[in-house]
Amino acid sequence: PTSYAFVKDEVLCIPTAFCSYTGEALDKKTPLLRSMSAIEEQANRVLALFGWEPQRVVPTVGAEQEYFLISEKDYAKRQDLVMCGRTLFGYAPCKGQELEEHYFGAIRPTVNEFMKELDDELWALGVPARTKHNEVAPAQHELAPIFTNANRGVDENLLTMEKMRLLASHYGLVCLLHEKPFEGINGSGKHNNWSLSASKNLFDPGESPMDNLRFLVFLTAVIQAVDDYQELLRMSVASAGNDHRLGADEAPPAIVSIFLGDELDAIVDALVDDHEYESAEKVAMDLGVDVLPNFLKDNTDRNRTSPFAFTGNKFEFRMPGSNVNLSDANMILNTAVAKSFKDFADAMEGKEGDEFETATIAYIRKTLKAHRRIIFNGNGYAEEWEREAERRGLANHRTTADALPCFVDPKSIALFEGLGVLSEAEVRSRYEVKLEKYNKLL
């Protein structure tokens, strides 16, 4: 019911959950739905402490989908591309990505026609495709939809990838969704924009985030979740193709960290170090042209090397590769944040008024101090960051083989079982499937 049925190729398609005869979930949809229930339940416990009535709390997702379009004739000549989705030999083109002009270049007419048909087909299926543009690499492009609930958002992204591959042939093109089809130029990712929606966006800081205690509780919960379960988040995007992308040519590194931006970073520093908060000044932008308006500089993320960034009123998880099913990443994100909410609610229930406010500020300060290591606003590509991350005790799983074992770690199984998202048998079976797929692809 939370993801609409649709007609495709004259067939009625109904989004479906699959289970075994003994009741275990066999799909990716069921655990995602369970995680959405878990975060709704625990978020309502937190909101009740702030005087909110019980209500629907929905994780929302907007998936930015990157892809390559190349000539069908050229593709047919490359057995490595046909068999593996990526080039295994060859040499750099005469004109590659040196000038980085492709992002701002005109969209080629044939590609524009493809994009138009893709939009029409997606809108007919109820997928609200919104923006389309070139990307930085030659022949690379992107499509982004309007946000929707996480379950529907994942379904719509899978439909989008299917339609991209199918429609490209109408224009003598092939759509490559491999994370790193060519060496030496940017790979393709899928930025997972994640937030929580109730009667309003629960990650909207408001005019004065320092005074918005509820926002600080929600922000702290995410920081705690990402630090506690950084290895699971890395595992959720692990694949043979993404191993080539992470940390190479405009992709985040394999080390998970959070970028907060100047304003929120200053708030965290003030809370942790117990000093006076000094707001980042609003900067007026004057372009020096009378007919153009002055406006305030946006307080958002310009650090494209960050794998997990706060971008105004949502978090952007940039590690997923272009070909991934986003169910796993969102299931883990929902579950980990639900655990943080549960910890807070367990500690605060029964407290009211001034006692609640004092205890909440103390809880936020203590939690931020414990998880401050995950916050990093610098250059994620720098070798110095690898050394600094190791000093902080952050995980650095460079390959899928390194990343997968944390899935069956007792800490992970306790998380999933404790919130009713996956049983131990369901975790172990998925681990086996991921290992088998990785081995066979290699």
Short mmCIF file of C-alpha atoms in Angstrom, two decimals:
data_model
loop_
_atom_site.label_atom_id
_atom_site.label_comp_id
_atom_site.label_asym_id
_atom_site.label_seq_id
_atom_site.Cartn_x
_atom_site.Cartn_y
_atom_site.Cartn_z
CA PRO A 1 0.00 0.00 0.00
CA THR A 2 2.94 2.40 0.45
CA SER A 3 4.23 1.78 -3.07
CA TYR A 4 1.70 2.09 -5.86
CA ALA A 5 0.86 -0.58 -8.42
CA PHE A 6 1.51 0.42 -12.03
CA VAL A 7 1.03 -0.81 -15.60
CA LYS A 8 4.23 -1.62 -17.50
CA ASP A 9 4.33 -3.26 -20.94
CA GLU A 10 0.54 -3.84 -20.71
CA VAL A 11 0.99 -5.81 -17.46
CA LEU A 12 -0.30 -4.84 -14.02
CA CYS A 13 2.74 -4.79 -11.69
CA ILE A 14 2.10 -4.90 -7.95
CA PRO A 15 5.03 -4.26 -5.59
CA THR A 16 5.28 -7.47 -3.58
CA ALA A 17 6.95 -8.87 -0.47
CA PHE A 18 8.36 -12.41 -0.53
CA CYS A 19 8.76 -14.79 2.40
CA SER A 20 9.75 -18.43 2.89
CA TYR A 21 7.39 -21.17 4.01
CA THR A 22 8.82 -20.82 7.51
CA GLY A 23 8.29 -17.07 7.62
CA GLU A 24 11.73 -15.58 6.87
CA ALA A 25 11.88 -12.56 4.59
CA LEU A 26 13.42 -13.49 1.23
CA ASP A 27 13.40 -10.00 -0.29
CA LYS A 28 14.87 -6.56 0.35
CA LYS A 29 11.47 -4.84 0.67
CA THR A 30 10.29 -6.57 3.87
CA PRO A 31 13.34 -5.61 6.00
CA LEU A 32 13.12 -2.05 4.64
CA LEU A 33 9.45 -1.85 5.68
CA ARG A 34 10.32 -3.30 9.11
CA SER A 35 13.04 -0.66 9.54
CA MET A 36 10.57 2.07 8.61
CA SER A 37 8.21 0.79 11.31
CA ALA A 38 11.06 0.67 13.82
CA ILE A 39 12.17 4.25 13.23
CA GLU A 40 8.57 5.50 13.29
CA GLU A 41 7.95 3.82 16.66
CA GLN A 42 11.13 5.13 18.26
CA ALA A 43 10.83 8.62 16.73
CA ASN A 44 7.34 8.91 18.19
CA ARG A 45 8.74 8.05 21.63
CA VAL A 46 11.20 10.94 21.27
CA LEU A 47 8.58 13.35 19.91
CA ALA A 48 6.25 12.49 22.80
CA LEU A 49 8.90 13.80 25.20
CA PHE A 50 8.61 17.15 23.37
CA GLY A 51 4.81 17.16 23.69
CA TRP A 52 3.93 15.88 20.22
CA GLU A 53 0.89 13.67 19.67
CA PRO A 54 1.60 10.24 18.07
CA GLN A 55 1.73 10.59 14.29
CA ARG A 56 3.07 9.11 11.08
CA VAL A 57 6.86 9.45 10.83
CA VAL A 58 8.19 8.51 7.40
CA PRO A 59 11.79 8.19 6.20
CA THR A 60 11.99 9.95 2.83
CA VAL A 61 14.43 9.22 0.03
CA GLY A 62 15.44 11.00 -3.16
CA ALA A 63 17.93 9.01 -5.26
CA GLU A 64 20.16 10.92 -7.69
CA GLN A 65 20.93 8.42 -10.45
CA GLU A 66 24.13 8.79 -12.51
CA TYR A 67 24.75 6.84 -15.71
CA PHE A 68 26.84 6.71 -18.89
CA LEU A 69 25.47 6.70 -22.44
CA ILE A 70 27.76 5.41 -25.19
CA SER A 71 27.29 4.36 -28.81
CA GLU A 72 25.84 0.89 -29.37
CA LYS A 73 28.32 0.33 -32.21
CA ASP A 74 31.32 1.19 -30.02
CA TYR A 75 29.92 -0.94 -27.19
CA ALA A 76 29.58 -3.99 -29.46
CA LYS A 77 33.30 -3.79 -30.30
CA ARG A 78 34.33 -4.03 -26.64
CA GLN A 79 33.96 -7.57 -25.28
CA ASP A 80 35.19 -6.39 -21.88
CA LEU A 81 32.33 -3.87 -21.64
CA VAL A 82 29.80 -6.42 -22.90
CA MET A 83 30.90 -9.15 -20.48
CA CYS A 84 31.99 -7.17 -17.43
CA GLY A 85 30.34 -3.77 -17.75
CA ARG A 86 33.75 -2.07 -17.66
CA THR A 87 36.92 -1.75 -19.72
CA LEU A 88 39.75 -4.06 -18.70
CA PHE A 89 42.33 -2.85 -21.24
CA GLY A 90 42.90 0.03 -23.63
CA TYR A 91 44.31 3.55 -23.40
CA ALA A 92 43.15 7.05 -22.50
CA PRO A 93 41.18 8.96 -25.17
CA CYS A 94 42.80 11.89 -26.98
CA LYS A 95 40.34 14.20 -25.20
CA GLY A 96 39.13 12.90 -21.87
CA GLN A 97 38.18 14.76 -18.71
CA GLU A 98 41.09 17.22 -18.61
CA LEU A 99 39.01 20.39 -19.01
CA GLU A 100 36.08 19.14 -16.89
CA GLU A 101 33.79 21.00 -19.27
CA HIS A 102 31.14 18.32 -19.73
CA TYR A 103 29.06 19.29 -16.70
CA PHE A 104 28.35 22.74 -18.14
CA GLY A 105 28.26 21.69 -21.79
CA ALA A 106 25.15 21.49 -23.93
CA ILE A 107 23.27 18.20 -23.77
CA ARG A 108 23.74 16.39 -27.10
CA PRO A 109 20.52 16.31 -29.20
CA THR A 110 20.33 12.50 -29.25
CA VAL A 111 20.83 12.36 -25.48
CA ASN A 112 18.21 15.07 -25.02
CA GLU A 113 15.70 13.01 -27.01
CA PHE A 114 16.52 9.98 -24.84
CA MET A 115 16.02 12.06 -21.67
CA LYS A 116 12.67 13.34 -22.95
CA GLU A 117 11.33 9.84 -23.63
CA LEU A 118 12.71 8.66 -20.28
CA ASP A 119 10.84 11.45 -18.48
CA ASP A 120 7.61 10.66 -20.31
CA GLU A 121 7.87 6.94 -19.55
CA LEU A 122 8.68 7.54 -15.88
CA TRP A 123 5.88 10.10 -15.40
CA ALA A 124 3.45 7.60 -16.96
CA LEU A 125 4.50 5.13 -14.25
CA GLY A 126 4.02 7.73 -11.50
CA VAL A 127 7.76 8.27 -10.99
CA PRO A 128 8.25 12.03 -10.36
CA ALA A 129 11.49 12.54 -12.33
CA ARG A 130 12.47 16.15 -11.77
CA THR A 131 15.95 17.14 -12.99
CA LYS A 132 18.31 15.94 -15.70
CA HIS A 133 21.76 17.18 -16.65
CA ASN A 134 25.24 16.29 -17.83
CA GLU A 135 27.74 15.04 -15.28
CA VAL A 136 31.46 15.76 -15.02
CA ALA A 137 32.74 12.80 -17.06
CA PRO A 138 32.39 12.56 -20.86
CA ALA A 139 29.11 10.83 -21.81
CA GLN A 140 27.96 10.84 -18.16
CA HIS A 141 24.54 12.16 -17.09
CA GLU A 142 22.20 12.27 -14.09
CA LEU A 143 18.50 12.10 -13.27
CA ALA A 144 16.97 13.02 -9.89
CA PRO A 145 13.38 12.56 -8.66
CA ILE A 146 11.23 14.36 -6.10
CA PHE A 147 11.46 12.92 -2.56
CA THR A 148 8.97 10.26 -1.47
CA ASN A 149 8.69 7.61 1.26
CA ALA A 150 11.73 5.33 1.37
CA ASN A 151 9.89 2.20 0.21
CA ARG A 152 8.38 3.88 -2.83
CA GLY A 153 11.61 5.78 -3.50
CA VAL A 154 13.56 2.52 -3.82
CA ASP A 155 10.92 1.01 -6.14
CA GLU A 156 10.99 4.12 -8.32
CA ASN A 157 14.77 4.05 -8.57
CA LEU A 158 14.73 0.40 -9.69
CA LEU A 159 12.16 1.32 -12.35
CA THR A 160 14.29 4.26 -13.42
CA MET A 161 17.34 2.05 -13.98
CA GLU A 162 15.26 -0.49 -15.92
CA LYS A 163 13.83 2.21 -18.20
CA MET A 164 17.27 3.79 -18.74
CA ARG A 165 18.70 0.52 -20.00
CA LEU A 166 15.65 -0.28 -22.16
CA LEU A 167 15.13 3.11 -23.83
CA ALA A 168 18.78 3.78 -24.70
CA SER A 169 18.56 1.33 -27.62
CA HIS A 170 15.87 3.51 -29.24
CA TYR A 171 18.62 6.05 -29.94
CA GLY A 172 21.51 3.76 -30.88
CA LEU A 173 22.93 4.04 -27.37
CA VAL A 174 23.80 1.74 -24.47
CA CYS A 175 23.23 2.81 -20.86
CA LEU A 176 26.05 1.78 -18.53
CA LEU A 177 25.14 1.62 -14.83
CA HIS A 178 28.45 0.12 -13.73
CA GLU A 179 30.04 2.18 -10.95
CA LYS A 180 33.36 2.52 -12.78
CA PRO A 181 33.08 1.58 -16.47
CA PHE A 182 36.22 3.50 -17.52
CA GLU A 183 39.58 4.02 -15.88
CA GLY A 184 40.84 7.56 -15.27
CA ILE A 185 37.49 9.35 -15.36
CA ASN A 186 34.73 9.74 -12.82
CA GLY A 187 32.63 6.77 -11.87
CA SER A 188 28.86 6.84 -11.37
CA GLY A 189 27.25 6.98 -7.96
CA LYS A 190 23.74 7.25 -6.57
CA HIS A 191 23.42 9.88 -3.85
CA ASN A 192 20.85 8.74 -1.31
CA ASN A 193 19.17 11.85 0.11
CA TRP A 194 17.55 10.77 3.38
CA SER A 195 15.36 12.61 5.86
CA LEU A 196 12.47 12.08 8.28
CA SER A 197 9.05 13.59 7.68
CA ALA A 198 6.19 13.98 10.17
CA SER A 199 3.94 17.02 10.04
CA LYS A 200 7.16 18.72 8.91
CA ASN A 201 10.76 17.84 8.05
CA LEU A 202 12.31 16.71 11.34
CA PHE A 203 15.81 17.68 10.18
CA ASP A 204 14.93 21.30 9.42
CA PRO A 205 17.11 23.32 11.83
CA GLY A 206 14.76 26.33 11.83
CA GLU A 207 16.00 29.88 12.22
CA SER A 208 18.06 29.15 15.33
CA PRO A 209 19.34 25.55 15.45
CA MET A 210 21.21 26.17 18.71
CA ASP A 211 17.89 26.88 20.42
CA ASN A 212 16.02 24.08 18.72
CA LEU A 213 16.47 21.30 21.25
CA ARG A 214 14.43 18.74 19.35
CA PHE A 215 16.52 19.27 16.20
CA LEU A 216 19.72 18.82 18.22
CA VAL A 217 18.40 15.54 19.63
CA PHE A 218 17.65 14.25 16.10
CA LEU A 219 21.01 15.46 14.77
CA THR A 220 22.85 13.80 17.67
CA ALA A 221 20.96 10.54 17.05
CA VAL A 222 22.20 10.42 13.44
CA ILE A 223 25.80 11.19 14.45
CA GLN A 224 25.66 8.41 17.06
CA ALA A 225 24.11 5.96 14.56
CA VAL A 226 26.64 6.63 11.81
CA ASP A 227 29.56 6.27 14.22
CA ASP A 228 28.25 3.15 15.95
CA TYR A 229 27.34 1.40 12.69
CA GLN A 230 29.82 2.93 10.20
CA GLU A 231 30.94 -0.55 9.10
CA LEU A 232 27.36 -1.62 8.34
CA LEU A 233 26.81 1.50 6.22
CA ARG A 234 30.00 0.75 4.29
CA MET A 235 28.87 -2.87 3.92
CA SER A 236 25.48 -1.76 2.54
CA VAL A 237 27.14 -0.26 -0.56
CA ALA A 238 29.86 -2.89 -1.02
CA SER A 239 30.08 -4.42 -4.49
CA ALA A 240 32.76 -5.48 -6.94
CA GLY A 241 32.07 -2.42 -9.08
CA ASN A 242 31.93 0.07 -6.22
CA ASP A 243 35.33 -1.11 -4.96
CA HIS A 244 36.82 0.58 -8.06
CA ARG A 245 34.86 3.80 -7.49
CA LEU A 246 35.18 4.60 -3.78
CA GLY A 247 38.13 6.87 -3.21
CA ALA A 248 38.84 7.35 -6.91
CA ASP A 249 37.98 10.30 -9.17
CA GLU A 250 35.20 12.33 -7.54
CA ALA A 251 33.78 9.68 -5.23
CA PRO A 252 33.85 9.61 -1.45
CA PRO A 253 36.50 7.46 0.25
CA ALA A 254 35.79 4.04 1.74
CA ILE A 255 36.08 5.61 5.22
CA VAL A 256 32.70 6.71 6.60
CA SER A 257 32.57 10.21 8.10
CA ILE A 258 30.00 13.01 8.50
CA PHE A 259 30.25 16.55 7.15
CA LEU A 260 28.08 19.02 9.10
CA GLY A 261 29.04 22.41 7.63
CA ASP A 262 30.27 25.52 9.44
CA GLU A 263 27.07 26.33 11.35
CA LEU A 264 26.37 22.88 12.82
CA ASP A 265 30.06 22.19 13.39
CA ALA A 266 30.28 25.37 15.49
CA ILE A 267 27.26 24.22 17.51
CA VAL A 268 28.80 20.79 18.15
CA ASP A 269 32.08 22.42 19.22
CA ALA A 270 30.26 24.78 21.60
CA LEU A 271 28.32 21.90 23.18
CA VAL A 272 31.23 19.50 23.49
CA ASP A 273 33.81 22.05 24.67
CA ASP A 274 31.26 23.96 26.78
CA HIS A 275 31.99 27.43 25.41
CA GLU A 276 29.92 30.29 24.01
CA TYR A 277 28.43 29.54 20.60
CA GLU A 278 29.38 31.99 17.86
CA SER A 279 27.13 31.83 14.84
CA ALA A 280 28.59 31.65 11.35
CA GLU A 281 27.71 35.03 9.93
CA LYS A 282 25.14 35.33 7.16
CA VAL A 283 27.10 36.41 4.11
CA ALA A 284 25.37 38.67 1.58
CA MET A 285 26.22 37.91 -2.04
CA ASP A 286 26.42 41.02 -4.21
CA LEU A 287 27.17 40.19 -7.85
CA GLY A 288 27.81 43.83 -8.73
CA VAL A 289 25.07 44.00 -11.36
CA ASP A 290 22.07 46.27 -10.73
CA VAL A 291 19.53 44.00 -12.42
CA LEU A 292 20.57 40.97 -10.35
CA PRO A 293 19.34 40.69 -6.73
CA ASN A 294 21.53 40.41 -3.66
CA PHE A 295 20.99 37.17 -1.75
CA LEU A 296 22.34 35.33 1.28
CA LYS A 297 25.05 32.71 0.81
CA ASP A 298 23.62 29.22 1.28
CA ASN A 299 24.87 27.34 4.33
CA THR A 300 25.21 23.98 2.61
CA ASP A 301 27.81 21.38 1.76
CA ARG A 302 30.48 22.19 -0.81
CA ASN A 303 32.72 19.34 0.32
CA ARG A 304 32.07 16.74 -2.36
CA THR A 305 34.59 14.35 -0.81
CA SER A 306 32.34 13.66 2.19
CA PRO A 307 30.53 10.29 2.18
CA PHE A 308 27.74 11.42 4.54
CA ALA A 309 26.86 15.11 4.55
CA PHE A 310 24.18 17.31 6.12
CA THR A 311 22.76 19.41 3.28
CA GLY A 312 20.36 21.92 4.83
CA ASN A 313 17.48 19.70 5.97
CA LYS A 314 18.55 16.18 5.02
CA PHE A 315 21.53 13.86 4.96
CA GLU A 316 23.15 12.89 1.68
CA PHE A 317 24.75 9.42 1.72
CA ARG A 318 27.09 9.50 -1.27
CA MET A 319 28.74 6.09 -1.08
CA PRO A 320 26.12 4.00 -2.96
CA GLY A 321 27.23 3.02 -6.46
CA SER A 322 25.05 3.66 -9.49
CA ASN A 323 23.94 0.04 -9.85
CA VAL A 324 23.01 -0.66 -6.22
CA ASN A 325 19.56 -1.42 -4.84
CA LEU A 326 19.15 1.24 -2.14
CA SER A 327 17.05 -0.99 0.14
CA ASP A 328 20.04 -2.19 2.20
CA ALA A 329 21.50 1.28 2.80
CA ASN A 330 18.16 2.74 3.89
CA MET A 331 17.25 -0.31 5.98
CA ILE A 332 20.52 0.02 7.91
CA LEU A 333 20.26 3.80 8.21
CA ASN A 334 16.67 3.58 9.51
CA THR A 335 17.55 0.81 11.98
CA ALA A 336 20.71 2.47 13.32
CA VAL A 337 18.95 5.81 13.86
CA ALA A 338 15.98 4.02 15.47
CA LYS A 339 18.46 2.49 17.95
CA SER A 340 19.78 5.99 18.78
CA PHE A 341 16.22 7.25 19.32
CA LYS A 342 15.51 4.26 21.57
CA ASP A 343 18.60 4.98 23.68
CA PHE A 344 17.50 8.59 24.15
CA ALA A 345 13.87 7.74 24.94
CA ASP A 346 14.90 5.02 27.42
CA ALA A 347 17.12 7.54 29.22
CA MET A 348 14.61 10.41 29.26
CA GLU A 349 11.17 8.90 29.81
CA GLY A 350 9.69 10.09 33.10
CA LYS A 351 11.50 13.45 33.03
CA GLU A 352 9.55 16.68 32.47
CA GLY A 353 10.00 20.43 32.38
CA ASP A 354 13.33 21.87 33.49
CA GLU A 355 14.59 18.44 34.54
CA PHE A 356 13.97 17.10 31.00
CA GLU A 357 15.65 20.09 29.35
CA THR A 358 18.72 19.92 31.60
CA ALA A 359 19.02 16.15 31.18
CA THR A 360 18.59 16.42 27.41
CA ILE A 361 21.37 18.99 27.02
CA ALA A 362 23.63 16.83 29.18
CA TYR A 363 22.74 13.75 27.07
CA ILE A 364 23.47 15.60 23.82
CA ARG A 365 26.83 16.87 25.14
CA LYS A 366 27.86 13.42 26.39
CA THR A 367 26.80 11.66 23.16
CA LEU A 368 28.49 14.18 20.86
CA LYS A 369 31.68 13.93 22.89
CA ALA A 370 31.61 10.13 22.55
CA HIS A 371 31.00 10.20 18.78
CA ARG A 372 32.82 13.34 17.71
CA ARG A 373 35.43 11.24 15.87
CA ILE A 374 33.00 10.55 13.00
CA ILE A 375 32.71 14.28 12.16
CA PHE A 376 35.21 15.41 9.52
CA ASN A 377 34.94 18.53 7.38
CA GLY A 378 38.25 18.28 5.52
CA ASN A 379 39.47 16.67 2.32
CA GLY A 380 38.42 13.02 2.26
CA TYR A 381 40.81 12.31 -0.63
CA ALA A 382 43.95 13.37 1.27
CA GLU A 383 46.40 10.71 2.45
CA GLU A 384 46.56 12.60 5.75
CA TRP A 385 42.88 11.76 6.32
CA GLU A 386 43.58 8.02 6.08
CA ARG A 387 46.20 8.37 8.80
CA GLU A 388 43.94 10.64 10.88
CA ALA A 389 40.98 8.26 10.48
CA GLU A 390 43.14 5.36 11.66
CA ARG A 391 44.23 7.43 14.67
CA ARG A 392 40.55 8.10 15.45
CA GLY A 393 39.75 4.39 15.22
CA LEU A 394 37.50 4.64 12.16
CA ALA A 395 37.11 1.64 9.88
CA ASN A 396 38.69 1.63 6.41
CA HIS A 397 37.33 -1.31 4.43
CA ARG A 398 38.76 -0.87 0.95
CA THR A 399 37.13 -3.91 -0.64
CA THR A 400 33.85 -5.80 -0.45
CA ALA A 401 35.70 -8.77 1.05
CA ASP A 402 36.87 -6.49 3.90
CA ALA A 403 33.43 -4.93 4.37
CA LEU A 404 31.03 -7.89 4.36
CA PRO A 405 32.01 -9.74 7.58
CA CYS A 406 30.63 -6.97 9.83
CA PHE A 407 27.14 -7.97 8.65
CA VAL A 408 27.28 -11.15 10.73
CA ASP A 409 29.09 -9.57 13.68
CA PRO A 410 27.21 -10.16 16.99
CA LYS A 411 26.82 -6.37 17.38
CA SER A 412 25.03 -6.16 14.01
CA ILE A 413 22.80 -9.16 14.66
CA ALA A 414 21.86 -7.69 18.07
CA LEU A 415 20.89 -4.40 16.36
CA PHE A 416 18.63 -6.07 13.80
CA GLU A 417 17.04 -8.56 16.19
CA GLY A 418 16.58 -5.95 18.92
CA LEU A 419 14.44 -3.77 16.65
CA GLY A 420 12.69 -6.62 14.80
CA VAL A 421 14.22 -5.84 11.41
CA LEU A 422 16.13 -9.08 10.63
CA SER A 423 16.50 -12.38 12.46
CA GLU A 424 19.94 -14.00 12.72
CA ALA A 425 18.96 -16.52 10.02
CA GLU A 426 17.89 -13.68 7.71
CA VAL A 427 21.17 -11.85 8.31
CA ARG A 428 23.34 -14.91 7.68
CA SER A 429 21.49 -15.89 4.51
CA ARG A 430 21.94 -12.39 3.09
CA TYR A 431 25.63 -12.49 3.98
CA GLU A 432 26.01 -15.75 2.01
CA VAL A 433 24.18 -14.25 -0.97
CA LYS A 434 26.40 -11.15 -0.97
CA LEU A 435 29.56 -13.26 -0.79
CA GLU A 436 28.42 -15.53 -3.61
CA LYS A 437 27.48 -12.61 -5.87
CA TYR A 438 30.83 -10.88 -5.22
CA ASN A 439 32.83 -14.03 -5.95
CA LYS A 440 30.91 -14.82 -9.13
CA LEU A 441 31.21 -11.27 -10.45
CA LEU A 442 34.95 -11.21 -9.88
#
